[in-house]
Short mmCIF file of C-alpha atoms and ligand atoms in Angstrom, two decimals:
data_model
loop_
_atom_site.label_atom_id
_atom_site.label_comp_id
_atom_site.label_asym_id
_atom_site.label_seq_id
_atom_site.Cartn_x
_atom_site.Cartn_y
_atom_site.Cartn_z
CA MET E 1 126.53 99.69 187.71
CA SER E 2 126.55 100.40 191.14
CA LEU E 3 122.81 101.51 190.31
CA LEU E 4 122.23 98.47 189.34
CA THR E 5 123.91 96.97 192.60
CA ALA E 6 121.57 98.62 194.65
CA TRP E 7 119.16 97.15 193.21
CA GLN E 8 119.90 94.02 193.67
CA PHE E 9 120.67 94.29 197.03
CA LEU E 10 117.70 96.18 198.40
CA ILE E 11 114.96 94.86 195.47
CA GLU E 12 115.84 92.18 192.75
CA LEU E 13 117.88 90.96 192.57
CA GLY E 14 119.14 89.47 189.29
CA HIS E 15 120.11 86.52 188.85
CA GLU E 16 119.34 82.84 190.29
CA VAL E 17 124.33 82.08 190.73
CA ALA E 18 124.58 80.40 193.39
CA ASN E 19 127.72 82.68 195.85
CA PRO E 20 130.33 79.88 196.57
CA LEU E 21 129.61 81.78 200.09
CA GLN E 22 126.57 81.62 201.16
CA PRO E 23 124.48 78.25 201.52
CA GLU E 24 120.99 80.40 199.65
CA LEU E 25 120.95 83.10 197.59
CA HIS E 26 119.94 86.49 198.24
CA ARG E 27 117.34 87.63 198.77
CA PRO E 28 116.48 91.46 199.33
CA VAL E 29 113.58 92.47 202.32
CA PRO E 30 110.86 94.74 201.56
CA LEU E 31 111.81 98.76 202.89
CA ASN E 32 108.99 100.06 203.21
CA GLY E 33 108.15 101.32 206.29
CA LYS E 34 111.51 100.47 208.02
CA ARG E 35 114.88 101.93 209.29
CA ILE E 36 117.63 101.19 207.67
CA LEU E 37 121.54 102.58 207.81
CA ILE E 38 123.54 103.06 204.27
CA ASN E 39 127.29 102.82 205.46
CA GLY E 40 129.53 104.64 202.92
CA ALA E 41 126.18 106.18 201.55
CA ALA E 42 128.01 109.25 199.23
CA GLY E 43 130.38 106.73 197.68
CA GLY E 44 128.99 105.16 194.31
CA VAL E 45 126.88 102.08 195.88
CA GLY E 46 125.48 104.33 198.30
CA HIS E 47 123.97 106.60 196.95
CA PHE E 48 121.89 104.95 194.92
CA ALA E 49 120.51 102.56 197.70
CA VAL E 50 119.69 105.41 199.45
CA GLN E 51 117.74 107.81 196.76
CA ILE E 52 116.38 103.89 196.45
CA ALA E 53 115.26 103.44 200.43
CA LYS E 54 113.86 106.71 200.14
CA MET E 55 111.51 105.33 197.44
CA GLU E 56 110.09 102.39 198.74
CA GLY E 57 109.26 104.32 201.86
CA ALA E 58 112.17 103.56 204.40
CA TYR E 59 113.99 105.58 207.13
CA VAL E 60 117.16 106.02 205.64
CA ILE E 61 120.21 107.14 208.51
CA ALA E 62 123.49 107.35 206.11
CA VAL E 63 127.26 107.49 207.47
CA ALA E 64 129.41 109.39 205.03
CA SER E 65 132.58 112.40 206.09
CA THR E 66 131.20 116.06 207.10
CA LYS E 67 131.48 117.09 202.90
CA HIS E 68 128.11 114.81 202.38
CA GLU E 69 126.17 115.89 204.43
CA ALA E 70 124.03 118.03 202.60
CA PHE E 71 123.98 116.02 199.60
CA LEU E 72 122.90 113.54 201.66
CA ARG E 73 120.25 115.32 202.55
CA GLY E 74 119.07 116.07 199.56
CA LEU E 75 118.89 112.57 198.27
CA GLY E 76 116.40 112.14 200.75
CA ALA E 77 118.25 110.29 204.21
CA ASP E 78 116.83 111.22 207.55
CA GLU E 79 119.29 111.07 209.23
CA PHE E 80 123.28 111.49 208.88
CA ILE E 81 126.36 110.36 210.67
CA ASP E 82 128.97 111.89 210.34
CA TYR E 83 131.76 108.96 211.05
CA LYS E 84 134.50 111.38 211.28
CA LYS E 85 132.50 112.15 214.85
CA THR E 86 130.66 109.63 215.77
CA ALA E 87 130.25 106.02 215.53
CA PRO E 88 126.98 104.93 214.05
CA GLU E 89 127.34 101.75 216.30
CA ASP E 90 127.40 104.24 219.42
CA VAL E 91 123.83 106.23 218.56
CA VAL E 92 121.74 104.02 216.54
CA ARG E 93 119.97 100.68 217.42
CA ASP E 94 116.79 98.77 216.44
CA VAL E 95 117.50 98.99 212.79
CA ASP E 96 116.07 96.65 210.67
CA VAL E 97 118.42 96.77 208.52
CA VAL E 98 122.14 97.68 207.83
CA LEU E 99 123.95 97.75 204.00
CA ASP E 100 127.25 97.50 203.90
CA THR E 101 128.98 99.02 201.43
CA LEU E 102 132.25 99.72 202.48
CA GLY E 103 133.77 95.97 204.11
CA GLY E 104 136.51 94.79 205.43
CA PRO E 105 136.30 93.30 209.37
CA THR E 106 134.54 96.83 210.39
CA THR E 107 131.21 95.29 209.76
CA SER E 108 130.49 93.34 212.48
CA ARG E 109 130.05 96.24 214.53
CA PHE E 110 126.28 96.64 213.03
CA LEU E 111 125.35 93.86 214.11
CA GLN E 112 125.46 95.67 217.47
CA ILE E 113 122.65 97.98 215.65
CA LEU E 114 119.85 95.56 213.78
CA LYS E 115 116.87 94.51 215.42
CA ARG E 116 116.70 90.86 215.58
CA GLY E 117 115.44 89.40 211.95
CA GLY E 118 117.15 92.34 210.45
CA HIS E 119 119.53 91.86 207.83
CA LEU E 120 122.68 92.88 207.34
CA PHE E 121 123.80 93.23 203.46
CA PRO E 122 127.71 93.65 203.17
CA VAL E 123 128.61 95.00 200.28
CA PHE E 124 131.14 92.04 199.35
CA LEU E 125 131.84 88.56 200.20
CA GLY E 126 133.20 87.17 203.19
CA PHE E 127 131.90 88.46 206.13
CA SER E 128 133.26 87.21 209.19
CA ASP E 129 130.93 86.56 212.14
CA ALA E 130 128.77 84.69 211.32
CA GLU E 131 127.80 82.80 214.71
CA GLU E 132 127.71 86.25 216.36
CA ALA E 133 124.88 87.08 214.16
CA ALA E 134 123.34 83.89 214.12
CA LYS E 135 122.94 84.48 217.88
CA ARG E 136 121.51 87.55 217.68
CA GLY E 137 119.22 86.53 215.52
CA ILE E 138 120.38 88.62 212.26
CA ILE E 139 120.39 87.30 208.41
CA VAL E 140 123.78 88.50 206.98
CA SER E 141 123.07 88.13 202.60
CA THR E 142 125.39 88.79 199.98
CA THR E 143 125.13 88.74 196.10
CA GLN E 144 127.34 89.76 193.04
CA VAL E 145 125.90 92.37 190.71
CA ARG E 146 124.70 90.33 187.20
CA SER E 147 124.25 93.08 184.40
CA ASN E 148 120.25 92.45 184.35
CA GLY E 149 118.84 93.53 180.50
CA PRO E 150 115.07 94.01 181.87
CA GLN E 151 116.41 95.84 185.37
CA LEU E 152 118.29 97.85 183.26
CA ALA E 153 115.24 99.37 181.00
CA LYS E 154 113.14 99.81 184.40
CA LEU E 155 116.55 101.69 185.81
CA GLY E 156 117.12 104.15 183.05
CA ASN E 157 113.13 104.90 182.89
CA LEU E 158 113.86 105.99 186.66
CA LEU E 159 116.31 107.56 185.39
CA GLU E 160 115.14 109.81 183.01
CA ALA E 161 112.11 110.33 185.27
CA GLY E 162 114.37 112.54 187.31
CA THR E 163 113.11 109.77 190.30
CA LEU E 164 116.57 108.63 190.74
CA ARG E 165 119.63 110.78 189.39
CA VAL E 166 123.48 109.93 188.81
CA ALA E 167 125.58 112.08 190.95
CA ILE E 168 129.05 113.04 189.16
CA ASP E 169 131.98 113.16 191.27
CA SER E 170 133.84 114.99 188.63
CA THR E 171 134.26 114.89 184.57
CA PHE E 172 137.54 113.28 182.03
CA PRO E 173 138.34 113.12 179.02
CA LEU E 174 138.48 109.22 177.34
CA ALA E 175 142.23 110.16 177.16
CA GLU E 176 142.48 111.10 180.73
CA ALA E 177 141.47 107.35 182.23
CA LYS E 178 144.64 107.94 184.11
CA GLN E 179 143.54 110.63 185.52
CA ALA E 180 140.29 109.25 186.68
CA HIS E 181 141.60 106.39 187.68
CA GLU E 182 144.22 108.41 189.73
CA ARG E 183 141.31 109.79 191.58
CA ALA E 184 138.90 107.48 192.46
CA ALA E 185 141.98 105.91 194.26
CA LEU E 186 141.85 108.96 196.22
CA GLY E 187 138.75 107.00 197.38
CA HIS E 188 135.85 109.68 198.88
CA THR E 189 133.80 110.64 195.90
CA GLN E 190 130.86 111.60 195.69
CA GLY E 191 128.94 110.20 194.06
CA LYS E 192 130.22 108.49 190.21
CA ILE E 193 133.11 109.49 188.33
CA ALA E 194 132.22 109.95 184.03
CA LEU E 195 134.21 109.37 181.03
CA ALA E 196 133.47 111.80 178.71
CA VAL E 197 133.48 109.86 175.06
CA LEU E 198 133.24 113.05 172.27
N1 NAP C 1 128.91 92.27 195.47
C1 NAP C 1 128.87 92.95 194.61
O1 NAP C 1 128.85 92.34 193.50
C2 NAP C 1 129.17 94.42 194.20
C3 NAP C 1 129.20 95.49 192.98
C4 NAP C 1 129.82 96.76 193.33
C5 NAP C 1 130.44 97.50 193.64
N2 NAP C 1 130.83 96.99 195.03
C6 NAP C 1 131.93 96.67 196.31
O2 NAP C 1 130.87 97.60 197.09
C7 NAP C 1 132.09 98.71 197.79
C8 NAP C 1 131.76 99.81 197.27
O3 NAP C 1 131.62 100.81 195.75
P1 NAP C 1 131.35 101.75 195.85
O4 NAP C 1 131.69 101.79 193.36
O5 NAP C 1 130.70 102.73 196.37
O6 NAP C 1 132.89 102.84 196.09
P2 NAP C 1 133.01 104.29 196.55
O7 NAP C 1 132.33 104.90 195.38
O8 NAP C 1 134.70 104.74 196.43
O9 NAP C 1 132.59 104.33 197.95
C9 NAP C 1 133.31 104.22 199.04
C10 NAP C 1 132.84 105.34 199.72
O10 NAP C 1 133.17 105.15 201.02
C11 NAP C 1 132.57 106.39 201.54
N3 NAP C 1 133.66 106.10 203.07
C12 NAP C 1 135.22 106.37 203.31
N4 NAP C 1 135.81 105.37 203.95
C13 NAP C 1 134.33 105.29 205.39
C14 NAP C 1 133.93 104.88 206.86
N5 NAP C 1 135.30 105.07 207.94
N6 NAP C 1 133.12 105.02 206.92
C15 NAP C 1 132.46 104.83 205.64
N7 NAP C 1 131.27 105.73 204.66
C16 NAP C 1 133.01 105.73 204.66
C17 NAP C 1 133.18 107.25 200.60
O11 NAP C 1 133.01 108.29 201.53
P3 NAP C 1 133.83 109.29 202.16
O12 NAP C 1 134.13 110.36 201.53
O13 NAP C 1 132.64 109.58 203.40
O14 NAP C 1 134.60 108.85 203.84
C18 NAP C 1 133.14 106.74 199.53
O15 NAP C 1 132.79 108.05 199.60
C19 NAP C 1 133.48 98.66 196.97
O16 NAP C 1 134.17 98.17 197.65
C20 NAP C 1 133.42 97.76 195.64
O17 NAP C 1 134.70 96.68 195.54
C21 NAP C 1 130.41 95.25 194.87
#
């Protein structure tokens, strides 16, 4: 679902189901030659988004904590910002797209780093600063991921070809699903947590 989420935000919507909190359907935008900032870049959705944006020819600025720098540069990130040392909004300007996988009340700070006409994609519902976004000419858009067979087939091919890869944070036997949830609850994962079914 994380890969499908990144895909449906950035490449093609997986459904035509209206979002009750947004009048228009989400529309991904072409990324070739664009500057995109991905917040929460080391997480499940984020690490796929970095790879997809690179695959599409974007310049990628990845935001995560220190321990993920080499990982994200290895996935193709052109710039890395350690949010524990530097606030992205203090050092970045003129971005075309922001994908924020973290969300919450801090998403509005990304309005100031976007170009007029840029796109802010919060990977959650409930963005609360629509007035400021309109004043700055920024399009804020979100969606809810939906399963989509043809897209999964396409993504399966990209994984098989090695164009995209899944980072595994940790693996637990199915019988230790509780511990897997405990690991997830600690946060700061790198990629996905896997359950092994033998
Ligand atoms: N709209 C949809 O359909 C949809 C679908 C899937 C998921 N979601 C939502 O998307 C969000 C992300 O999901 P996920 O699976 O990618 O989560 P995740 O795997 O838990 O990733 C979260 C990442 O956020 C990073 N992070 C934590 N604090 C941060 C900060 N202050 N600044 C920047 N990065 C920070 C963590 O890395 P560090 O170690 O660097 O802190 C971690 O790698 C969740 O809220 C989920 O509910 C929405």
